[in-house]
Coordinates of C-alpha atoms (C1' of nucleotides) in Angstrom, one line a residue:
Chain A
X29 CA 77.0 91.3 93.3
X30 CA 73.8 90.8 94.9
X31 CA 73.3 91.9 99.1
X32 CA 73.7 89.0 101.0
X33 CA 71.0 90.5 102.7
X34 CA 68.6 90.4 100.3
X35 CA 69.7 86.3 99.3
X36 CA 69.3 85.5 102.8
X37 CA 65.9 86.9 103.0
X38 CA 64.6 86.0 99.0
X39 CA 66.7 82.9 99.2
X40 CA 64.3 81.3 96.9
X41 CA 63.5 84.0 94.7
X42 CA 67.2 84.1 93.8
X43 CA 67.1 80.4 93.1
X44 CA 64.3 80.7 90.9
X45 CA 66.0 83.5 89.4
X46 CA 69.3 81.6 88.6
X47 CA 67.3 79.1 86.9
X48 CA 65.8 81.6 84.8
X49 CA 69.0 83.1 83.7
X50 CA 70.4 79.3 83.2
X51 CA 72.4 79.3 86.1
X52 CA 72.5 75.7 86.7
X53 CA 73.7 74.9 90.8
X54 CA 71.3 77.1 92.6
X55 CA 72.4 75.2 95.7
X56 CA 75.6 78.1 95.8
X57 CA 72.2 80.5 97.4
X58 CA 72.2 77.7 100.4
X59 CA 76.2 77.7 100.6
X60 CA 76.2 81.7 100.9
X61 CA 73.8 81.7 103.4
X62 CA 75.5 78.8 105.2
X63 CA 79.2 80.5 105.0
X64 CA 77.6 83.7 105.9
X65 CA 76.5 82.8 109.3
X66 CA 79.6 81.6 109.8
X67 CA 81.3 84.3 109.2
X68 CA 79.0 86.5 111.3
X69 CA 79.1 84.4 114.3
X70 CA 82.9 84.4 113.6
X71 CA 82.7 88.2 113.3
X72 CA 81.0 88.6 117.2
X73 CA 83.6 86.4 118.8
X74 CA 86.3 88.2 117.1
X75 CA 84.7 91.9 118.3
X76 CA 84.8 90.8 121.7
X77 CA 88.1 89.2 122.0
X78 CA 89.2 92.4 120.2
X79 CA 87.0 94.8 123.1
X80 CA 88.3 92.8 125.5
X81 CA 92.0 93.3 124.5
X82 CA 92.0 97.2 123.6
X83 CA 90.7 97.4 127.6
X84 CA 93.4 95.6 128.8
X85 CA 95.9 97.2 126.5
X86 CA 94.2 100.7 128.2
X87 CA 94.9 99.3 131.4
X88 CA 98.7 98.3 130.8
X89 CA 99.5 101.6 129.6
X90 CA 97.5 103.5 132.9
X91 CA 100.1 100.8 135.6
X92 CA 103.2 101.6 133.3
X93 CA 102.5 105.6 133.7
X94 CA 101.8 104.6 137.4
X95 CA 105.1 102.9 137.3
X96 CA 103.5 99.7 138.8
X97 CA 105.1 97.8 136.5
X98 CA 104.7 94.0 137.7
X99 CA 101.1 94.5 137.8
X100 CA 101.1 94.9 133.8
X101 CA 103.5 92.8 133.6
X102 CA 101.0 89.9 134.5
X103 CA 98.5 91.9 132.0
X104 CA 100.8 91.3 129.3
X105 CA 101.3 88.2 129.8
X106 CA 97.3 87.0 129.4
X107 CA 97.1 89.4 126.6
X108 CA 100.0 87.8 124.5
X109 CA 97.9 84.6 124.4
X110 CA 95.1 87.0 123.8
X111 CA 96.3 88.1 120.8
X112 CA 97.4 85.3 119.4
X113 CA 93.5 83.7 119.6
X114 CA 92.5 87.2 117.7
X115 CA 94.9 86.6 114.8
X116 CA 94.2 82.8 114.6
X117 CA 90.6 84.1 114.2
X118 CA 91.4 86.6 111.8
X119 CA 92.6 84.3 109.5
X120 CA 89.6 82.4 109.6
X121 CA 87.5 85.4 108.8
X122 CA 89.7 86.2 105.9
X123 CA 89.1 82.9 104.4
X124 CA 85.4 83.3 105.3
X125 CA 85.1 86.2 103.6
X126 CA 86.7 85.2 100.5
X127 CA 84.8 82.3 99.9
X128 CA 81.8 84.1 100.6
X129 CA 82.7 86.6 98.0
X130 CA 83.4 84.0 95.8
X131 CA 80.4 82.5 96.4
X132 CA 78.6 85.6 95.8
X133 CA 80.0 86.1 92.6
X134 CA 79.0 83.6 91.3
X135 CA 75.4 84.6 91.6
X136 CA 73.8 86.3 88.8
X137 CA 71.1 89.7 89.2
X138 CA 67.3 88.5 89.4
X139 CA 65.4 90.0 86.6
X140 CA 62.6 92.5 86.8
X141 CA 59.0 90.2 86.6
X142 CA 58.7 92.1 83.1
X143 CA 61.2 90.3 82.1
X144 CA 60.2 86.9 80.1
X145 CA 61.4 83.8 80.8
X146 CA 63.3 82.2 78.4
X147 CA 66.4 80.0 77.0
X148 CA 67.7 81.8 74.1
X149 CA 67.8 84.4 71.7
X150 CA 64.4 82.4 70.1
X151 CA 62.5 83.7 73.2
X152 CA 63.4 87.9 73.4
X153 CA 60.6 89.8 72.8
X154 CA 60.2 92.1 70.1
X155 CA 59.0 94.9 72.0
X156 CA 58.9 97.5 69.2
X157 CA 59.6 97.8 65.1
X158 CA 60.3 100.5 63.7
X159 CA 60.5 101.2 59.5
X160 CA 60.4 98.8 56.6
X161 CA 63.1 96.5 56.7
X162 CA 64.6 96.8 52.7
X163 CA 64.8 93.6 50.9
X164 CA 65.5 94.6 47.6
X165 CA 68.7 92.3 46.8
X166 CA 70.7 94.4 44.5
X167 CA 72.6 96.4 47.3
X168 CA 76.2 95.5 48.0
X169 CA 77.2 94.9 51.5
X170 CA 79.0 97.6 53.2
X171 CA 82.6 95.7 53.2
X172 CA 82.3 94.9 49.3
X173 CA 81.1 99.2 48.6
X174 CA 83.4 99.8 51.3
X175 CA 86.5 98.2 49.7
X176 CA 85.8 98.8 46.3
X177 CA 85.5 102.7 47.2
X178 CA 88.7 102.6 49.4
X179 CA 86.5 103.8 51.8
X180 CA 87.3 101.3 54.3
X181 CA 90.8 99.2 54.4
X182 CA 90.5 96.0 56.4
X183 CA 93.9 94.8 54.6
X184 CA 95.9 97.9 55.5
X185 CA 94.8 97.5 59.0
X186 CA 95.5 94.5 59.5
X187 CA 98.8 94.9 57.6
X188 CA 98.9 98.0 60.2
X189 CA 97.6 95.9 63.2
X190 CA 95.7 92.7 62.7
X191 CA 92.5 91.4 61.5
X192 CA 89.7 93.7 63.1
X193 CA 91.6 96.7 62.7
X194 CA 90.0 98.4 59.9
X195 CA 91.4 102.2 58.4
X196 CA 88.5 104.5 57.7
X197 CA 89.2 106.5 54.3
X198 CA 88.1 109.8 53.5
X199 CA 84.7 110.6 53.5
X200 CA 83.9 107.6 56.1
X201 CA 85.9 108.7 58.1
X202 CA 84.1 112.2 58.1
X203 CA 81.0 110.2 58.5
X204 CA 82.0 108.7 61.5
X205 CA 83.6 112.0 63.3
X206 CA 79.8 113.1 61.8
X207 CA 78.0 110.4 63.6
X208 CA 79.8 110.9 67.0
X209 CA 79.2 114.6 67.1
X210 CA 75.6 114.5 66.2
X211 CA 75.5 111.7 69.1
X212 CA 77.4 113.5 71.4
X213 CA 75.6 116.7 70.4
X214 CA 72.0 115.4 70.9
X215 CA 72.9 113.7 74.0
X216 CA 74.5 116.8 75.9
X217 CA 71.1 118.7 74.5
X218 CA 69.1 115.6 76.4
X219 CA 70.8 116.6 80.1
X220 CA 73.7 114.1 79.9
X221 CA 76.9 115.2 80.6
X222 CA 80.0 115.2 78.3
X223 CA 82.9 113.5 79.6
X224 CA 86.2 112.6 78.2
X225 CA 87.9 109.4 79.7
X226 CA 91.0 107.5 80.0
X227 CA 91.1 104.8 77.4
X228 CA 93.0 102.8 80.1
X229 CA 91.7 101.3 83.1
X230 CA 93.4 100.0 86.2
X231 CA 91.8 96.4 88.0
X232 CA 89.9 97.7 90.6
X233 CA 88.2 99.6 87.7
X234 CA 87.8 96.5 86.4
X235 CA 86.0 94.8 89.2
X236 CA 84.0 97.6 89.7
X237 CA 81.8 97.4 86.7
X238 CA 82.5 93.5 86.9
X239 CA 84.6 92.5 83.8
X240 CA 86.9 91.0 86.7
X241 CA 86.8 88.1 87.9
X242 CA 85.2 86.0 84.8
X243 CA 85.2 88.7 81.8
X244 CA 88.8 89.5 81.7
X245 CA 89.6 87.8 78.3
X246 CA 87.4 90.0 76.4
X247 CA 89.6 92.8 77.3
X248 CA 93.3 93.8 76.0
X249 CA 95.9 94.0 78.7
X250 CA 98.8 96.3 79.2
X251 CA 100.6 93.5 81.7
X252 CA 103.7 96.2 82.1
X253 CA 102.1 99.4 83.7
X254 CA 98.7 97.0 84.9
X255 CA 96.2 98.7 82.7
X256 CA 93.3 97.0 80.7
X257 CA 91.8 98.7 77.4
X258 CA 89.1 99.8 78.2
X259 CA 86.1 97.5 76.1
X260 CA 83.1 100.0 76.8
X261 CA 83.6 103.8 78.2
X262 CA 81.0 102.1 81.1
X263 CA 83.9 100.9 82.2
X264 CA 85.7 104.9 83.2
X265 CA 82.5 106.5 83.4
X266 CA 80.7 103.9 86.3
X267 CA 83.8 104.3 88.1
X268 CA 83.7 108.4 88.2
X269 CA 82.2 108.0 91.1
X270 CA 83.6 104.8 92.8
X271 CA 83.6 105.0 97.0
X272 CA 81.8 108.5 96.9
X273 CA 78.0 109.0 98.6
X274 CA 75.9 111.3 96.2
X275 CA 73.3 113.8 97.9
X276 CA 69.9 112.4 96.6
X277 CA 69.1 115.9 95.1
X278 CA 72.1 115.3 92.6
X279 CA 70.3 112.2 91.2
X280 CA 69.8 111.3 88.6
X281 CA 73.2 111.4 87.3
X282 CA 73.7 111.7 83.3
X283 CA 76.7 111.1 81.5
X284 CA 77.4 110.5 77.9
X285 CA 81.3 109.5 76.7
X286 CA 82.6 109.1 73.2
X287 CA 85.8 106.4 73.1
X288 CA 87.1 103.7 71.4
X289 CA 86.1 100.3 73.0
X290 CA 88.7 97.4 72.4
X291 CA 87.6 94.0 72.9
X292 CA 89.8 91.0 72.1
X293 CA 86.7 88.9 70.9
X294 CA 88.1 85.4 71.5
X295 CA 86.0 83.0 69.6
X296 CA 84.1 85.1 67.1
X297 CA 84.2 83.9 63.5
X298 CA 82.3 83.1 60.2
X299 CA 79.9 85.5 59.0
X300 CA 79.5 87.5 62.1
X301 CA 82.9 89.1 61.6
X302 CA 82.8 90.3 58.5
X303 CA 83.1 93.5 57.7
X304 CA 82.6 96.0 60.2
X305 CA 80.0 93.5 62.1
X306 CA 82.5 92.7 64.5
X307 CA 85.4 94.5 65.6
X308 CA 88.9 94.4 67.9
X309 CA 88.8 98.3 68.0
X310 CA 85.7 100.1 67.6
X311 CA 84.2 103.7 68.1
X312 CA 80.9 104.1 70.4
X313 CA 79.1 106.5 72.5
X314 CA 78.2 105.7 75.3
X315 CA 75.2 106.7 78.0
X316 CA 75.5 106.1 81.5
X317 CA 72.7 107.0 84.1
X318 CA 73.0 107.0 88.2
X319 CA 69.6 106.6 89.6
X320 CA 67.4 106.6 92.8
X321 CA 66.2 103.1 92.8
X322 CA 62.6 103.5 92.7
X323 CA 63.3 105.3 89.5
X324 CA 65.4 102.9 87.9
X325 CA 62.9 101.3 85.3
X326 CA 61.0 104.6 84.5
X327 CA 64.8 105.5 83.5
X328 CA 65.4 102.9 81.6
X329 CA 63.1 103.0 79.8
X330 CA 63.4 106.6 78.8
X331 CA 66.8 105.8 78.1
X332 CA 66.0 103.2 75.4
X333 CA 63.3 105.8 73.7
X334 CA 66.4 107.6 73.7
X335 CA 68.4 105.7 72.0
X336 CA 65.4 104.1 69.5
X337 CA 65.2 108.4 68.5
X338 CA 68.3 108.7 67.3
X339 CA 67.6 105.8 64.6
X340 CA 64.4 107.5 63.8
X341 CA 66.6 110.7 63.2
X342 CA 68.7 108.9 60.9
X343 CA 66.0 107.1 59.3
X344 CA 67.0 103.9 59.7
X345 CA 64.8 100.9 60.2
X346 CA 65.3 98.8 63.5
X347 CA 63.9 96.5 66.3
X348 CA 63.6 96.8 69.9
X349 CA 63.8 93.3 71.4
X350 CA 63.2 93.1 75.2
X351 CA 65.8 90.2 76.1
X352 CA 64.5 87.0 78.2
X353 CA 66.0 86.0 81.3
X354 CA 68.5 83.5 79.3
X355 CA 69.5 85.5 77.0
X356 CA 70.2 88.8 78.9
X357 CA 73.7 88.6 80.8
X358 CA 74.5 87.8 84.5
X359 CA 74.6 91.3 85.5
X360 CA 70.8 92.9 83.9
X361 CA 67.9 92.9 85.7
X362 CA 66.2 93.9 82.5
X363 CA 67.8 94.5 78.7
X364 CA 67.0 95.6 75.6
X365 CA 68.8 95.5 72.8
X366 CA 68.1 97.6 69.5
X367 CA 69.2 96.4 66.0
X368 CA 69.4 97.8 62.7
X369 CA 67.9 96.2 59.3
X370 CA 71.2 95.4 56.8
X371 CA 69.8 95.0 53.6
X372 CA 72.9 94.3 52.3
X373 CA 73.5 91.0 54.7
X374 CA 69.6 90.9 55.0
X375 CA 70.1 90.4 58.9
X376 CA 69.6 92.7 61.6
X377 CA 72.8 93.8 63.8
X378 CA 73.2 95.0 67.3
X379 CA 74.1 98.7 67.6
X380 CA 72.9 99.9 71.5
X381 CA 71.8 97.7 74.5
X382 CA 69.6 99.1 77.1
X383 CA 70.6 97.5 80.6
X384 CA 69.3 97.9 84.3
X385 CA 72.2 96.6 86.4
X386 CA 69.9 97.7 89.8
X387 CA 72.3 97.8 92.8
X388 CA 74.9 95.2 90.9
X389 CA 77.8 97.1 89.6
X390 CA 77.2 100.3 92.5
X391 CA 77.4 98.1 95.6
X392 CA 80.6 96.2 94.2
X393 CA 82.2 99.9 93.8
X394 CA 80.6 101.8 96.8
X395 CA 78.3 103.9 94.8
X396 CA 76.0 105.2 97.1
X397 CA 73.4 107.7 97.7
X398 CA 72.0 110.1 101.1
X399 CA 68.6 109.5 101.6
X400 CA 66.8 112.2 103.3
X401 CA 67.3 110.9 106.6
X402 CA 70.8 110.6 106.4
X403 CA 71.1 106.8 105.8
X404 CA 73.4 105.7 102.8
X405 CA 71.9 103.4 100.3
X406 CA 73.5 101.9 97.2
X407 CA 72.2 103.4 94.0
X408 CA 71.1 102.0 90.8
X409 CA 72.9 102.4 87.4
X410 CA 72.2 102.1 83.6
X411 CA 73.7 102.1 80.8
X412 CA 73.5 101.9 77.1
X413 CA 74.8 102.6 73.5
X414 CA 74.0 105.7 71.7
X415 CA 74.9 104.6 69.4
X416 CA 77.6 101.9 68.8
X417 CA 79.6 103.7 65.3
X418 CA 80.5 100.8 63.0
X419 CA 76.8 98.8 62.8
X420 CA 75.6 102.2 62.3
X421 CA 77.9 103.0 59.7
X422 CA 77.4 99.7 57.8
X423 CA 73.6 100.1 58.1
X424 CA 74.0 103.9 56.5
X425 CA 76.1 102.4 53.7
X426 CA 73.6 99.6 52.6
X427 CA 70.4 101.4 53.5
X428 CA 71.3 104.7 51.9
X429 CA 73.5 103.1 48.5
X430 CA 72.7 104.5 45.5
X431 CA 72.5 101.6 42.6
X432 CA 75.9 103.9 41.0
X433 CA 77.5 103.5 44.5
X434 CA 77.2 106.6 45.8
X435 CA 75.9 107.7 49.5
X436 CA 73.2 109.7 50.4
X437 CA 73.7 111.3 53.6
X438 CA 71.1 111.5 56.2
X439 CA 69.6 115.1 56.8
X440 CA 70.5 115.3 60.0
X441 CA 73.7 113.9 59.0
X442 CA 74.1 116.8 56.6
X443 CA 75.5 119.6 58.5
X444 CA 78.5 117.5 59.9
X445 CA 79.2 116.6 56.4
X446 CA 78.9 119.7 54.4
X447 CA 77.1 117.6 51.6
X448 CA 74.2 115.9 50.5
X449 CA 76.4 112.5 48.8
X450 CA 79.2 110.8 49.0
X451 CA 80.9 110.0 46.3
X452 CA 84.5 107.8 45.6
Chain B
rG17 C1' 113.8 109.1 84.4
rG18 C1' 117.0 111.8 88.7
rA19 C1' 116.9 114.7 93.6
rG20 C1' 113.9 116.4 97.6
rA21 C1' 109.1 117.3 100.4
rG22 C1' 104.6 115.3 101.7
rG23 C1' 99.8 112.2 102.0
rU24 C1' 95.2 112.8 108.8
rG25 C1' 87.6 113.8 108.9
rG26 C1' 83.5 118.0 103.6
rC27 C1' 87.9 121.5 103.7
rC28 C1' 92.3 123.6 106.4
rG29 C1' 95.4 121.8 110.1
rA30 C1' 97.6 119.6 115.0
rG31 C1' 99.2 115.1 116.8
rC32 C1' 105.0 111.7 115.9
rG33 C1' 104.3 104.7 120.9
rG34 C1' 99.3 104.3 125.6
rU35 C1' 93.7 108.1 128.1
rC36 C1' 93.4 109.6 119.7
rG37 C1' 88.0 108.3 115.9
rA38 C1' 91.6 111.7 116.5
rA39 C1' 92.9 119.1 119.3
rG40 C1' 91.7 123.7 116.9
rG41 C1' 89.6 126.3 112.9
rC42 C1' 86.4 126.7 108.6
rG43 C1' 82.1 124.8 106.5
rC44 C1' 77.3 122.6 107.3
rA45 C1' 72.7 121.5 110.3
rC46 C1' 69.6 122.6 114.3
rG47 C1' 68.4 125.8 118.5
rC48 C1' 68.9 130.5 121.3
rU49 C1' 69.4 135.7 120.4
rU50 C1' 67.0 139.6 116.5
rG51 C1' 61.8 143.6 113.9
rG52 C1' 64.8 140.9 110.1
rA53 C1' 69.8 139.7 108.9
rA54 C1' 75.0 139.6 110.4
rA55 C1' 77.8 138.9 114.6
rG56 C1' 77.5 136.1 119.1
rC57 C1' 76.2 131.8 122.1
rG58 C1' 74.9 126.5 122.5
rU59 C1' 74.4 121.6 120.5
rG60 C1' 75.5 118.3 116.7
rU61 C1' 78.2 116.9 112.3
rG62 C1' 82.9 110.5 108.8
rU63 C1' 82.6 105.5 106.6
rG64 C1' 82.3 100.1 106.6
rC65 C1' 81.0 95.7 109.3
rG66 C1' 78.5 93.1 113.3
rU67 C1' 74.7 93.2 117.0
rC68 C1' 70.4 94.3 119.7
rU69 C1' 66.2 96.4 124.2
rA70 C1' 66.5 99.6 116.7
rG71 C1' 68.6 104.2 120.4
rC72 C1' 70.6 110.7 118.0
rG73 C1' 72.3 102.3 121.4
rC74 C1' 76.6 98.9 122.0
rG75 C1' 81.0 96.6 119.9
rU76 C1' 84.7 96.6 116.1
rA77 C1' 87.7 98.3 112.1
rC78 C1' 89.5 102.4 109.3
rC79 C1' 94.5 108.7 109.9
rG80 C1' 97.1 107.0 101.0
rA81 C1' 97.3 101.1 100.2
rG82 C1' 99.4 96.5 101.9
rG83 C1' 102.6 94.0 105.3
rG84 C1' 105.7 94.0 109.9
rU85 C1' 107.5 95.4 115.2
rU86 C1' 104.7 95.9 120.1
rC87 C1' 100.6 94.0 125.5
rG88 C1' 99.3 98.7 122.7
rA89 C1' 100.7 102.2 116.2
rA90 C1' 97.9 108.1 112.9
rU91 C1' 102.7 107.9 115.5
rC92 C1' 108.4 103.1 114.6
rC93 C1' 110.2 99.6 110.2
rC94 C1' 109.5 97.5 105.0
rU95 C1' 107.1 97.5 100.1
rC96 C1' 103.9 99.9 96.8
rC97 C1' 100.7 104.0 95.1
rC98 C1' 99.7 109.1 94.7
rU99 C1' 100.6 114.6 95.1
rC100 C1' 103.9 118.8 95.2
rU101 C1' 108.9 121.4 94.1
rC102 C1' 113.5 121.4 91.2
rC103 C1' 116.2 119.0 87.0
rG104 C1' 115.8 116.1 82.5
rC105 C1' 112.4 114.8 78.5
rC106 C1' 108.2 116.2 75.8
rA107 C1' 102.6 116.3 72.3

RNA sequence: GGAGAGGUGGCCGAGCGGUCGAAGGCGCACGCUUGGAAAGCGUGUGUGCGUCUAGCGCGUACCGAGGGUUCGAAUCCCUCCCUCUCCGCCA
């Protein structure tokens, strides 16, 4: 949620923005501005009906202790109709407000001017390439090696649970416990913190981070106890610190979170779900960063090097594409998303994105900072992948395959694993 | 899950229908005092919203959350949430 500050005084920067990011009725800036006013004007009378009641209220209770009771007798009797003016106007401001938060919601971020300008995926930016992608045809993809290893059971688990569900066998299982320490591990030795979260959420989590209102069917619900599963650790970890101020000397704030992420995925099919390429329940670590707002794109960007080391470290080939404004979600001011080369699909598949929400997500959960001179200001947060488990573990299983089958592990991999290969 | 107690400012803790945004204490900040420090003394110290002459201004709202009674609610009533104690259950 943008300040309506801010619209009112960029009004046509936001337009221009909305059109950018495909938005197609920037007339909803005009509306907000219009229903704003209103409710501000609405807001003065209502103040000084208010002012003017508490006095009289002060004065009732100074005859009645003076025993002069006709005198507030005729008090009360104005202030009855009084009050009855305040709560007609009360409900009117409700209403304001709630359409002006509607309206508000329906406005997306305005991207940083680094950010290019484009329709679809055909117009992100590589930004940065990294290895040779492998196109050597004779390696399997990771859900035929997989299955024929009994390394990974998508039937039991869907026999289990449903489609999306996979088991992890033996030594891919170890891989992946492997994965998340060395993740985990790295990023506590790079100043984030470790934290360990609840897997459920309530709603005003939810709104917080803004998968409500709009987002909701990508996430499971538990209707009886009113908890979502959570579909990112973002989600808990943004939320630490809902309604608190942080001292500006605390800042930046680092956090890194292992959890599963569940996401119902409504709509997904064909080739992009196969395998582990797309999942109902899957592991990720996660990397979340509070920031002073003048430091939020020097951040960023250290937090996608970040990320783009750990791939180097595993010696796996990827891109760095820096997303355009149609292509980068209604919450970013700037995104970028890094994929992996599968030489066993020959395509390249998302495992971290990079995101600048700016004051979005903090200001909808009262995430504010103390400037020096004592003022409150909302701060800035961040967040990405480091790294998303099942892409990585797909890319590890085509890029390092043996043509017998086996595994090579990455060295860095190595000590989690206690061995070189894997094996069946 | 059953029975009871309770949720007030950064913290502790009073208030239990009117003058309460809220005593008192602690903490913190600034000043005085001191050779320096402690003690002592003084002043200040919540958040949101609106507003302007933008001031350590004015108004308003907020004492777990939401609703209600009343001219007036931190105080009374209802619903919900959370915490603590005992019992039950249990990784």
């Amino acid at each position: 949620m943008l300040d309506v500050t801010y619209i009112r005084e960029n009004a046509e920067k936001v337009k221009q923005a909305m059109q950018n990011k495909g938005e197609s009725n920037p007339e909803i800036v005009d509306k907000v501005i219009t229903v704003d006013e209103q409710w501000r004007s609405l807001v003065q009378e209502t103040d000084e009906l208010r002012s003017e009641s508490n006095d009289k209220a002060k004065k009732i209770g100074a005859l009645m202790g003076q025993g002069k009771k006709d005198e507030a007798q005729e008090i009360i009797d104005y202030t009855s109709k009084l009050k009855e003016e305040i709560q007609e106007k009360e409900t009117k401001l409700r209403s304001l407000k709630n359409h002006r938060e509607d309206l508000l919601l329906q406005i997306p971020n305005v991207p940083h001017k680094s950010v290019p300008v484009g329709k679809t995926e055909e117009d992100n930016e590589v930004f940065k390439s990294w290895g040779e992608p492998n196109k050597e045809e004779w390696r399997k993809p990771h859900w035929e090696l997989g299955e024929e290893q009994e390394w990974i059971d998508f039937e039991r688990g869907a026999k289990v649970t449903g489609a999306g569900f996979p088991f992890y066998v033996g030594p891919i299982a170890r891989l992946q416990r492997a994965l998340i320490n060395y993740f985990l591990n790295t990023a506590t030795e790079n100043g984030f913190t470790e934290l360990q979260v609840p897997y459920f959420i309530n709603e005003d989590s939810a709104r917080g981070t803004g998968q409500i209102p709009d987002k909701e069917d990508m996430m499971y619900e538990i209707p009886r106890d009113e908890f979502f599963a959570i579909p990112t650790a973002e989600v808990p970890v943004t939320n630490f610190h809902r309604d608190e101020i942080i001292d500006k000397d605390d800042l930046p704030i680092r956090y890194t979170s292992y959890t599963p992420c569940w996401r119902r995925e409504a709509g997904s099919y064909g080739k992009d779900v196969r395998g582990l390429n797309r999942l109902h329940q899957f592991d990720k670590v996660e990397l979340v960063k509070m920031v002073h707002p003048d430091d939020a794109y020097d951040e960023l960007e250290s937090l996608r090097e970040y990320a783009e080391s750990l791939l180097e470290a595993l010696e796996i080939p990827y891109r760095t594409l820096l997303m355009c404004t149609g292509d980068m979600g209604f919450t970013q001011t700037k995104k970028y998303d890094l994929e992996v080369w599968s030489p066993g699909q020959q395509r390249w598949l998302e495992v971290s994105s990079c995101s600048n929400f700016g004051s979005f997500q903090a200001r909808r959960m009262m995430l504010r900072y103390r400037k020096e001179n004592g003022d409150t200001e909302t701060l800035h947060t961040i967040n990405g992948s480091g790294l998303a488990l099942p892409r990585v573990v797909a890319a590890i299983l085509e890029i390092y395959q043996q043509e017998d089958g086996s595994i090579l592990v990455p060295d860095v991999l190595q000590p989690f694993m206690g061995t070189e290969i894997i094996t069946s």
